[in-house]
mmCIF file of C-alpha atoms in Angstrom:
data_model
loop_
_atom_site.group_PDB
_atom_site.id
_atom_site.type_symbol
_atom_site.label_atom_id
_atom_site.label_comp_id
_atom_site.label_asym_id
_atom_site.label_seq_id
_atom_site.Cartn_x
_atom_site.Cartn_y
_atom_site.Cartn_z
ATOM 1 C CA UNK A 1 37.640 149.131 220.427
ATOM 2 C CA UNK A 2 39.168 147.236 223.706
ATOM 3 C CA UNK A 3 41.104 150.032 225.702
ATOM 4 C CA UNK A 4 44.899 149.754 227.115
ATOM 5 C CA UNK A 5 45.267 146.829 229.048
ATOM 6 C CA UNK A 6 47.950 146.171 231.829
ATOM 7 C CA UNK A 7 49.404 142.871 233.716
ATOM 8 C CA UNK A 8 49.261 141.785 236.294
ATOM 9 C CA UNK A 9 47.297 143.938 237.776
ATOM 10 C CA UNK A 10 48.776 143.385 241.676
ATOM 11 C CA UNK A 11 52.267 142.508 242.335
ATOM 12 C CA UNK A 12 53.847 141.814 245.946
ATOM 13 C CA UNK A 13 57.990 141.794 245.269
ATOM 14 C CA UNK A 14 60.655 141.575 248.219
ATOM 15 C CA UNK A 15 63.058 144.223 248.233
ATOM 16 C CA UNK A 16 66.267 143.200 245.520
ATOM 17 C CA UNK A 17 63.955 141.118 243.001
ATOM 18 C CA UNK A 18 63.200 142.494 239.980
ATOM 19 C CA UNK A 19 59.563 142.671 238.376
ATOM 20 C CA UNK A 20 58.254 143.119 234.590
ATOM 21 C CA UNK A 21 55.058 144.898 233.729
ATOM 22 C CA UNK A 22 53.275 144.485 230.215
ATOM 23 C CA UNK A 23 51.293 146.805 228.758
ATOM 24 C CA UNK A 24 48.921 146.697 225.304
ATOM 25 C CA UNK A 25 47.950 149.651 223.791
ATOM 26 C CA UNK A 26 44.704 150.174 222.081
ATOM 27 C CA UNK A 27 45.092 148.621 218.493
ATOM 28 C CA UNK A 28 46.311 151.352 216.226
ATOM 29 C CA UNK A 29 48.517 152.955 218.794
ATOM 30 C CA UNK A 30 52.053 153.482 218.405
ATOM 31 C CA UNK A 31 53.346 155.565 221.558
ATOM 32 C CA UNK A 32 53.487 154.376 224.750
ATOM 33 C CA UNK A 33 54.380 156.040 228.087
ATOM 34 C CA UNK A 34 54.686 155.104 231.423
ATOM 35 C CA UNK A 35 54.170 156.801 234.939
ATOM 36 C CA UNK A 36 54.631 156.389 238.022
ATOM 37 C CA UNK A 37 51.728 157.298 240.686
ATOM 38 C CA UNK A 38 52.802 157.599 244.208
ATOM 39 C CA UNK A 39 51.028 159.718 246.919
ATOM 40 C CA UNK A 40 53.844 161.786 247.942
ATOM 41 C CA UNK A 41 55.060 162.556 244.182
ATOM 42 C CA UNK A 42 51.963 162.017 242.014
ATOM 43 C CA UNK A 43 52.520 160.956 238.388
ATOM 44 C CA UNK A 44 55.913 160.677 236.780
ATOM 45 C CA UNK A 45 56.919 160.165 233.909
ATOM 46 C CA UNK A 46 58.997 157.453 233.513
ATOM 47 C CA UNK A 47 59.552 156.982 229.617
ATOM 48 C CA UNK A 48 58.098 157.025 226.280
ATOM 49 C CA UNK A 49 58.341 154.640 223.324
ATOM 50 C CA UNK A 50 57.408 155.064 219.812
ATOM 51 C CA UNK A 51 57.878 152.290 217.253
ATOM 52 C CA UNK A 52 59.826 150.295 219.216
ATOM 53 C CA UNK A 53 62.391 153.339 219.932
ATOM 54 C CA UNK A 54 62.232 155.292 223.268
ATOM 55 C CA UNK A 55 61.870 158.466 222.712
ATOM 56 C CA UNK A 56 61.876 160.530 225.630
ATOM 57 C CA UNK A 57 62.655 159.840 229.095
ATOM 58 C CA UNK A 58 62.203 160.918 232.876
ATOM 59 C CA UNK A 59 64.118 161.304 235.599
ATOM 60 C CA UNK A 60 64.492 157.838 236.633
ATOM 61 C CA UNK A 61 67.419 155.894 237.946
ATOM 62 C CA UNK A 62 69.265 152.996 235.435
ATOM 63 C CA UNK A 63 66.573 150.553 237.103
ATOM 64 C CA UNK A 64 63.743 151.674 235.378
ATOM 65 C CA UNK A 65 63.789 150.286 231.779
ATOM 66 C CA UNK A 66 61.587 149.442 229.319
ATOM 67 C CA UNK A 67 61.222 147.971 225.242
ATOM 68 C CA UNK A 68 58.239 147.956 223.424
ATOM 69 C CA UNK A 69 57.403 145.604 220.484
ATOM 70 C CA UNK A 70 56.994 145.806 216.676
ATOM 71 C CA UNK A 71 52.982 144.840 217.587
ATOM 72 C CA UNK A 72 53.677 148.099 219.872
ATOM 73 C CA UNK A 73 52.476 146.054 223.022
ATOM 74 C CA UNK A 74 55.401 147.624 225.529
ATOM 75 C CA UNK A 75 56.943 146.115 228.543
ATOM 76 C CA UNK A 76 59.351 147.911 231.681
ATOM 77 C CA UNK A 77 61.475 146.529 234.051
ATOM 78 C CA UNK A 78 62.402 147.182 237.221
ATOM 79 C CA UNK A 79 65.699 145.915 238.800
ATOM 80 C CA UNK A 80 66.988 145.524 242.328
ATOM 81 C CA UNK A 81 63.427 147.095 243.905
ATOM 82 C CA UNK A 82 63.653 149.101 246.614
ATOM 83 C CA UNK A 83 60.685 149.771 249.398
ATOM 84 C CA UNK A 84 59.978 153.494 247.789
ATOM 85 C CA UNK A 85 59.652 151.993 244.308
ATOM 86 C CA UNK A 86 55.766 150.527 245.810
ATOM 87 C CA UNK A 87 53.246 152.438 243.289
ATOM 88 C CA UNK A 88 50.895 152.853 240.754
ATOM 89 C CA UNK A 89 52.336 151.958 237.453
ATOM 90 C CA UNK A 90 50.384 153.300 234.773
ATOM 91 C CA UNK A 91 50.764 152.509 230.698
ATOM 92 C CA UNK A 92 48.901 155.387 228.491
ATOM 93 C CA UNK A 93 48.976 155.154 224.562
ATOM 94 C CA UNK A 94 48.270 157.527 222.037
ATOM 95 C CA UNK A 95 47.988 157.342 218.227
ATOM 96 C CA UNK A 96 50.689 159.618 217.096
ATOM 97 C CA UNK A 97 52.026 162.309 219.640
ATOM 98 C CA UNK A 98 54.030 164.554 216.848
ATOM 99 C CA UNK A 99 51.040 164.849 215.017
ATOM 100 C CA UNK A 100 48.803 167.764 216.733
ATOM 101 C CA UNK A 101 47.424 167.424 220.287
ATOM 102 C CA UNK A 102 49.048 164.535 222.460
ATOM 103 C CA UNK A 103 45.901 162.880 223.671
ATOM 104 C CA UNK A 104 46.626 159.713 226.064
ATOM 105 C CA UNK A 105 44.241 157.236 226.713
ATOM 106 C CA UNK A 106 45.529 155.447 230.474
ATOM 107 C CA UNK A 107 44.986 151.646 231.478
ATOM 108 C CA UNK A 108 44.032 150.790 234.561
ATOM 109 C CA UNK A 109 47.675 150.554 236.222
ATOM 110 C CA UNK A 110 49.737 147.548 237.771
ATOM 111 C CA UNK A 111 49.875 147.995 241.686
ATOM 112 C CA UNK A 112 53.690 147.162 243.264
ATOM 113 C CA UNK A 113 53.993 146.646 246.712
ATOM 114 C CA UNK A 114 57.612 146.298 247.715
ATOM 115 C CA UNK A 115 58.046 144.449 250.922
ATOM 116 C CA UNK B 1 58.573 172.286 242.815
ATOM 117 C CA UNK B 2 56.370 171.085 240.172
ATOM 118 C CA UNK B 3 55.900 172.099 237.329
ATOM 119 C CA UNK B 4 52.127 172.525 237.538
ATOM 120 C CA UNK B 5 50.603 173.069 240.531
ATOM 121 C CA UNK B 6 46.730 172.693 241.610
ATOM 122 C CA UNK B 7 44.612 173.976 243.873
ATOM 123 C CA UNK B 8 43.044 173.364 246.289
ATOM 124 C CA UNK B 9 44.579 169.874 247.300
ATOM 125 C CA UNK B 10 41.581 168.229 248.909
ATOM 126 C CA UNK B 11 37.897 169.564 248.654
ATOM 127 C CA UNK B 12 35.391 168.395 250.237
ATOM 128 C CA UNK B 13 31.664 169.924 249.640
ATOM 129 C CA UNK B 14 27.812 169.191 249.404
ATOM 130 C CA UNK B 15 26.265 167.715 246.378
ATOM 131 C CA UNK B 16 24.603 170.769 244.597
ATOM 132 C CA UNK B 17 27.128 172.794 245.212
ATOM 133 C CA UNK B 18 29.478 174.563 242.732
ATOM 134 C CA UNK B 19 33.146 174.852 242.912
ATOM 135 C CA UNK B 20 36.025 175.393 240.457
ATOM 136 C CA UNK B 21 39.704 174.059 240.458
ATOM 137 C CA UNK B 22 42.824 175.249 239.465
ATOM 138 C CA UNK B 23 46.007 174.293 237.570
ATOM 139 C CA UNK B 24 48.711 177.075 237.656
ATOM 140 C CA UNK B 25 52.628 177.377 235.978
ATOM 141 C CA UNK B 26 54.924 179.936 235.718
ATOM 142 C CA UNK B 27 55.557 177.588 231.990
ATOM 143 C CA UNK B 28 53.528 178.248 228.746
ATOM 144 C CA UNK B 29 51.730 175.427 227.129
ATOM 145 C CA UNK B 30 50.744 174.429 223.794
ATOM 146 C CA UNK B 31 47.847 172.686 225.039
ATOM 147 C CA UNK B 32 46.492 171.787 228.678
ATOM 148 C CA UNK B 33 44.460 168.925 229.893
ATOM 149 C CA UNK B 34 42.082 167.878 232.163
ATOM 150 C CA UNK B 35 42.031 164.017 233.403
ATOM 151 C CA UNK B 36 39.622 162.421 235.950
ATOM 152 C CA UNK B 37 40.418 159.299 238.061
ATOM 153 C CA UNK B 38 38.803 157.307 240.268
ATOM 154 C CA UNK B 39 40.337 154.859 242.442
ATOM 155 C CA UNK B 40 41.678 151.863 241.331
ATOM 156 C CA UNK B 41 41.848 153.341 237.852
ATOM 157 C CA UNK B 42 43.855 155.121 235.289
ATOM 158 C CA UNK B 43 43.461 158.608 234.451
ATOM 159 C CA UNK B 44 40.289 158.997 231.954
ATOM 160 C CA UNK B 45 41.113 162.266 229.825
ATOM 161 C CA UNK B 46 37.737 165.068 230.101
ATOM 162 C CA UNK B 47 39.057 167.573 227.479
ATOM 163 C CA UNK B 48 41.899 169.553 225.640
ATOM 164 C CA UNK B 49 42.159 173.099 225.583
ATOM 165 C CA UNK B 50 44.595 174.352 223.035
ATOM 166 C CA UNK B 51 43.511 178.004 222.180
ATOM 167 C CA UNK B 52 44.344 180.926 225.018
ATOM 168 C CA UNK B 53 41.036 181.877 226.818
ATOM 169 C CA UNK B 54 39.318 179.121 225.200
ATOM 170 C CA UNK B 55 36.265 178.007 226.936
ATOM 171 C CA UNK B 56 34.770 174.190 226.526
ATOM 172 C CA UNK B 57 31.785 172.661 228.050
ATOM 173 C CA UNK B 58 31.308 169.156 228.958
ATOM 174 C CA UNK B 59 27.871 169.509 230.599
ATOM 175 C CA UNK B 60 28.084 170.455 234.003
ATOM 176 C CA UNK B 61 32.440 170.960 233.671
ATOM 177 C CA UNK B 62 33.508 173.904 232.216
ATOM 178 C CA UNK B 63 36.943 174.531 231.333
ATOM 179 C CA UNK B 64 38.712 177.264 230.721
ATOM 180 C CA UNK B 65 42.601 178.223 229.550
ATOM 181 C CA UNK B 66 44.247 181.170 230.084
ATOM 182 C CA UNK B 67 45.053 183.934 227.692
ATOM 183 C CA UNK B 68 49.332 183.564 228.302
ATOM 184 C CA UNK B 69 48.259 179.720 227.910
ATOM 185 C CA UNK B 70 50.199 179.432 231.521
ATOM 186 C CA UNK B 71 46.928 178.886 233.717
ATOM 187 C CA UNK B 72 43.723 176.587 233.292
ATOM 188 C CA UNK B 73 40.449 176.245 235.532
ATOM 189 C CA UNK B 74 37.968 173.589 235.988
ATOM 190 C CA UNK B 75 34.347 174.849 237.240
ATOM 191 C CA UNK B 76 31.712 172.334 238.478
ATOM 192 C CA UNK B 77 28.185 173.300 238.601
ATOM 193 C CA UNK B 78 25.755 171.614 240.934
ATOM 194 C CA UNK B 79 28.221 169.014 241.521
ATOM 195 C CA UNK B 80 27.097 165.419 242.473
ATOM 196 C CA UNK B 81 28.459 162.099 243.647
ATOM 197 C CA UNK B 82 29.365 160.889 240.489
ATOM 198 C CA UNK B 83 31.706 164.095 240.547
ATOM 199 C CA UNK B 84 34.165 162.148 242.959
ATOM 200 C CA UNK B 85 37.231 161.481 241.758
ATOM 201 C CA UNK B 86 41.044 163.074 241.627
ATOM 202 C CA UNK B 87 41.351 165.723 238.779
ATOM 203 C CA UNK B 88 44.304 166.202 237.309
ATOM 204 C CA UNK B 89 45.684 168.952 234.577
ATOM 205 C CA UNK B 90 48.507 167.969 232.480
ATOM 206 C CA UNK B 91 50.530 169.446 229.826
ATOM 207 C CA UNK B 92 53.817 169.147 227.541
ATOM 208 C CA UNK B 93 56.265 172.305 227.926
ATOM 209 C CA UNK B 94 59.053 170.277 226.104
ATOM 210 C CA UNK B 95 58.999 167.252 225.275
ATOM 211 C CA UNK B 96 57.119 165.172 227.658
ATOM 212 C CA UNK B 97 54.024 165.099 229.590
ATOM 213 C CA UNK B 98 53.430 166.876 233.260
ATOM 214 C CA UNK B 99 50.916 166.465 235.382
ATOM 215 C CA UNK B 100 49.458 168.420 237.699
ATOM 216 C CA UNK B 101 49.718 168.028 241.887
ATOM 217 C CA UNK B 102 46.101 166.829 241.922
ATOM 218 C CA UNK B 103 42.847 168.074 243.169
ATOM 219 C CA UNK B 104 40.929 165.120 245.004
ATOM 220 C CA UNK B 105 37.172 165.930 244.769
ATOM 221 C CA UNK B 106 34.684 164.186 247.975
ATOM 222 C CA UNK B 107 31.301 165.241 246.877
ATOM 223 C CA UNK B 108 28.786 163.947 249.783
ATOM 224 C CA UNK B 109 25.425 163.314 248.963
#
């Protein structure tokens, strides 16, 4: 079974552009989250979607969005980027979070550098 | 202040060695878990503890949660290269996942 895959995998933005990451989750999976992974903070969460409805969400400024599809692939924006918003953005999915233990299965991240 | 903090921060030791890490909160968890990443790479999830003072194995990692379900260690036994990694605990008080401060792991051969 292919595991969550992430694009682009390296991203170099200017400061004020905007930038969309994609994420597929393993086939079968309908929740997706997303994190943010910076040295100083660690991982975030960022926000969770679970067919095609966001469900929970971090504490995040009105830049950080996200959708996710009825194939459940998922997809966040980030507007007007700012030099601190350079991280790790990672996309985890799991097969269905209200049932039992929450187990998350990560890809392998999108790296944003924010120049 | 997090939510969940670890400890120690960095550690550095000898392959063969033993050591054990730590993942602390003043919150109580239904579950706990412990991820492993390496760099350049998403978390990889190593277990779930769900029971208080459960105990699981996974070869030479043993993991343990705490009776009041607020605590969790990690314990390494003759630890080797391979071992290397950040290790992070992670758990969902409410209703969304937190993860630990990290514990970044150096074991020199």
């Amino acid at each position: 079974k292919a595991g969550v895959t992430q694009t682009p995998r390296y991203l170099i933005k200017t400061r004020g552009q905007q930038v969309t990451l994609s994420c597929s989750p393993i086939s079968g999976h309908r929740s997706v989250s997303w994190y943010q992974q910076t040295p100083g903070q660690g991982l975030q969460f960022l926000f969770e979607y679970f067919s095609e409805t966001q469900r929970n969400k971090g504490n995040f400024p009105g830049r950080f969005s996200g959708r996710q599809f009825s194939n459940s692939r998922s997809e966040m924006n980030v507007s007007t980027l700012e030099l601190g918003d350079s991280a790790l953005y990672l996309c985890a999915s799991s097969l269905n979070p209200a049932r039992g233990v929450n187990e998350q299965y990560f890809g392998p991240g999108t790296r944003l550098t924010v120049t | 202040t997090q939510l969940l903090e670890q400890s120690p921060q960095f550690l550095s030791i000898q392959e063969g060695e033993n050591l054990t890490v730590y993942c602390n909160s003043s919150s109580v968890f239904s579950s706990l878990q412990w991820y492993r990443q390496e760099p350049g790479e998403g978390p990889v999830l190593l277990v779930t503890v769900v029971t208080g003072g459960e105990v699981k194995k996974l070869k030479r990692l043993t993991f343990q949660f705490g009776d009041a379900r607020k605590d969790s260690s990690l314990h390494i036994t003759a630890a080797q290269p391979g071992d290397t990694g950040l290790y992070l605990c992670a758990g969902i008080p409410g209703n969304q996942f937190y993860f630990g401060t990290g514990t970044s792991l150096t074991v020199i051969p």
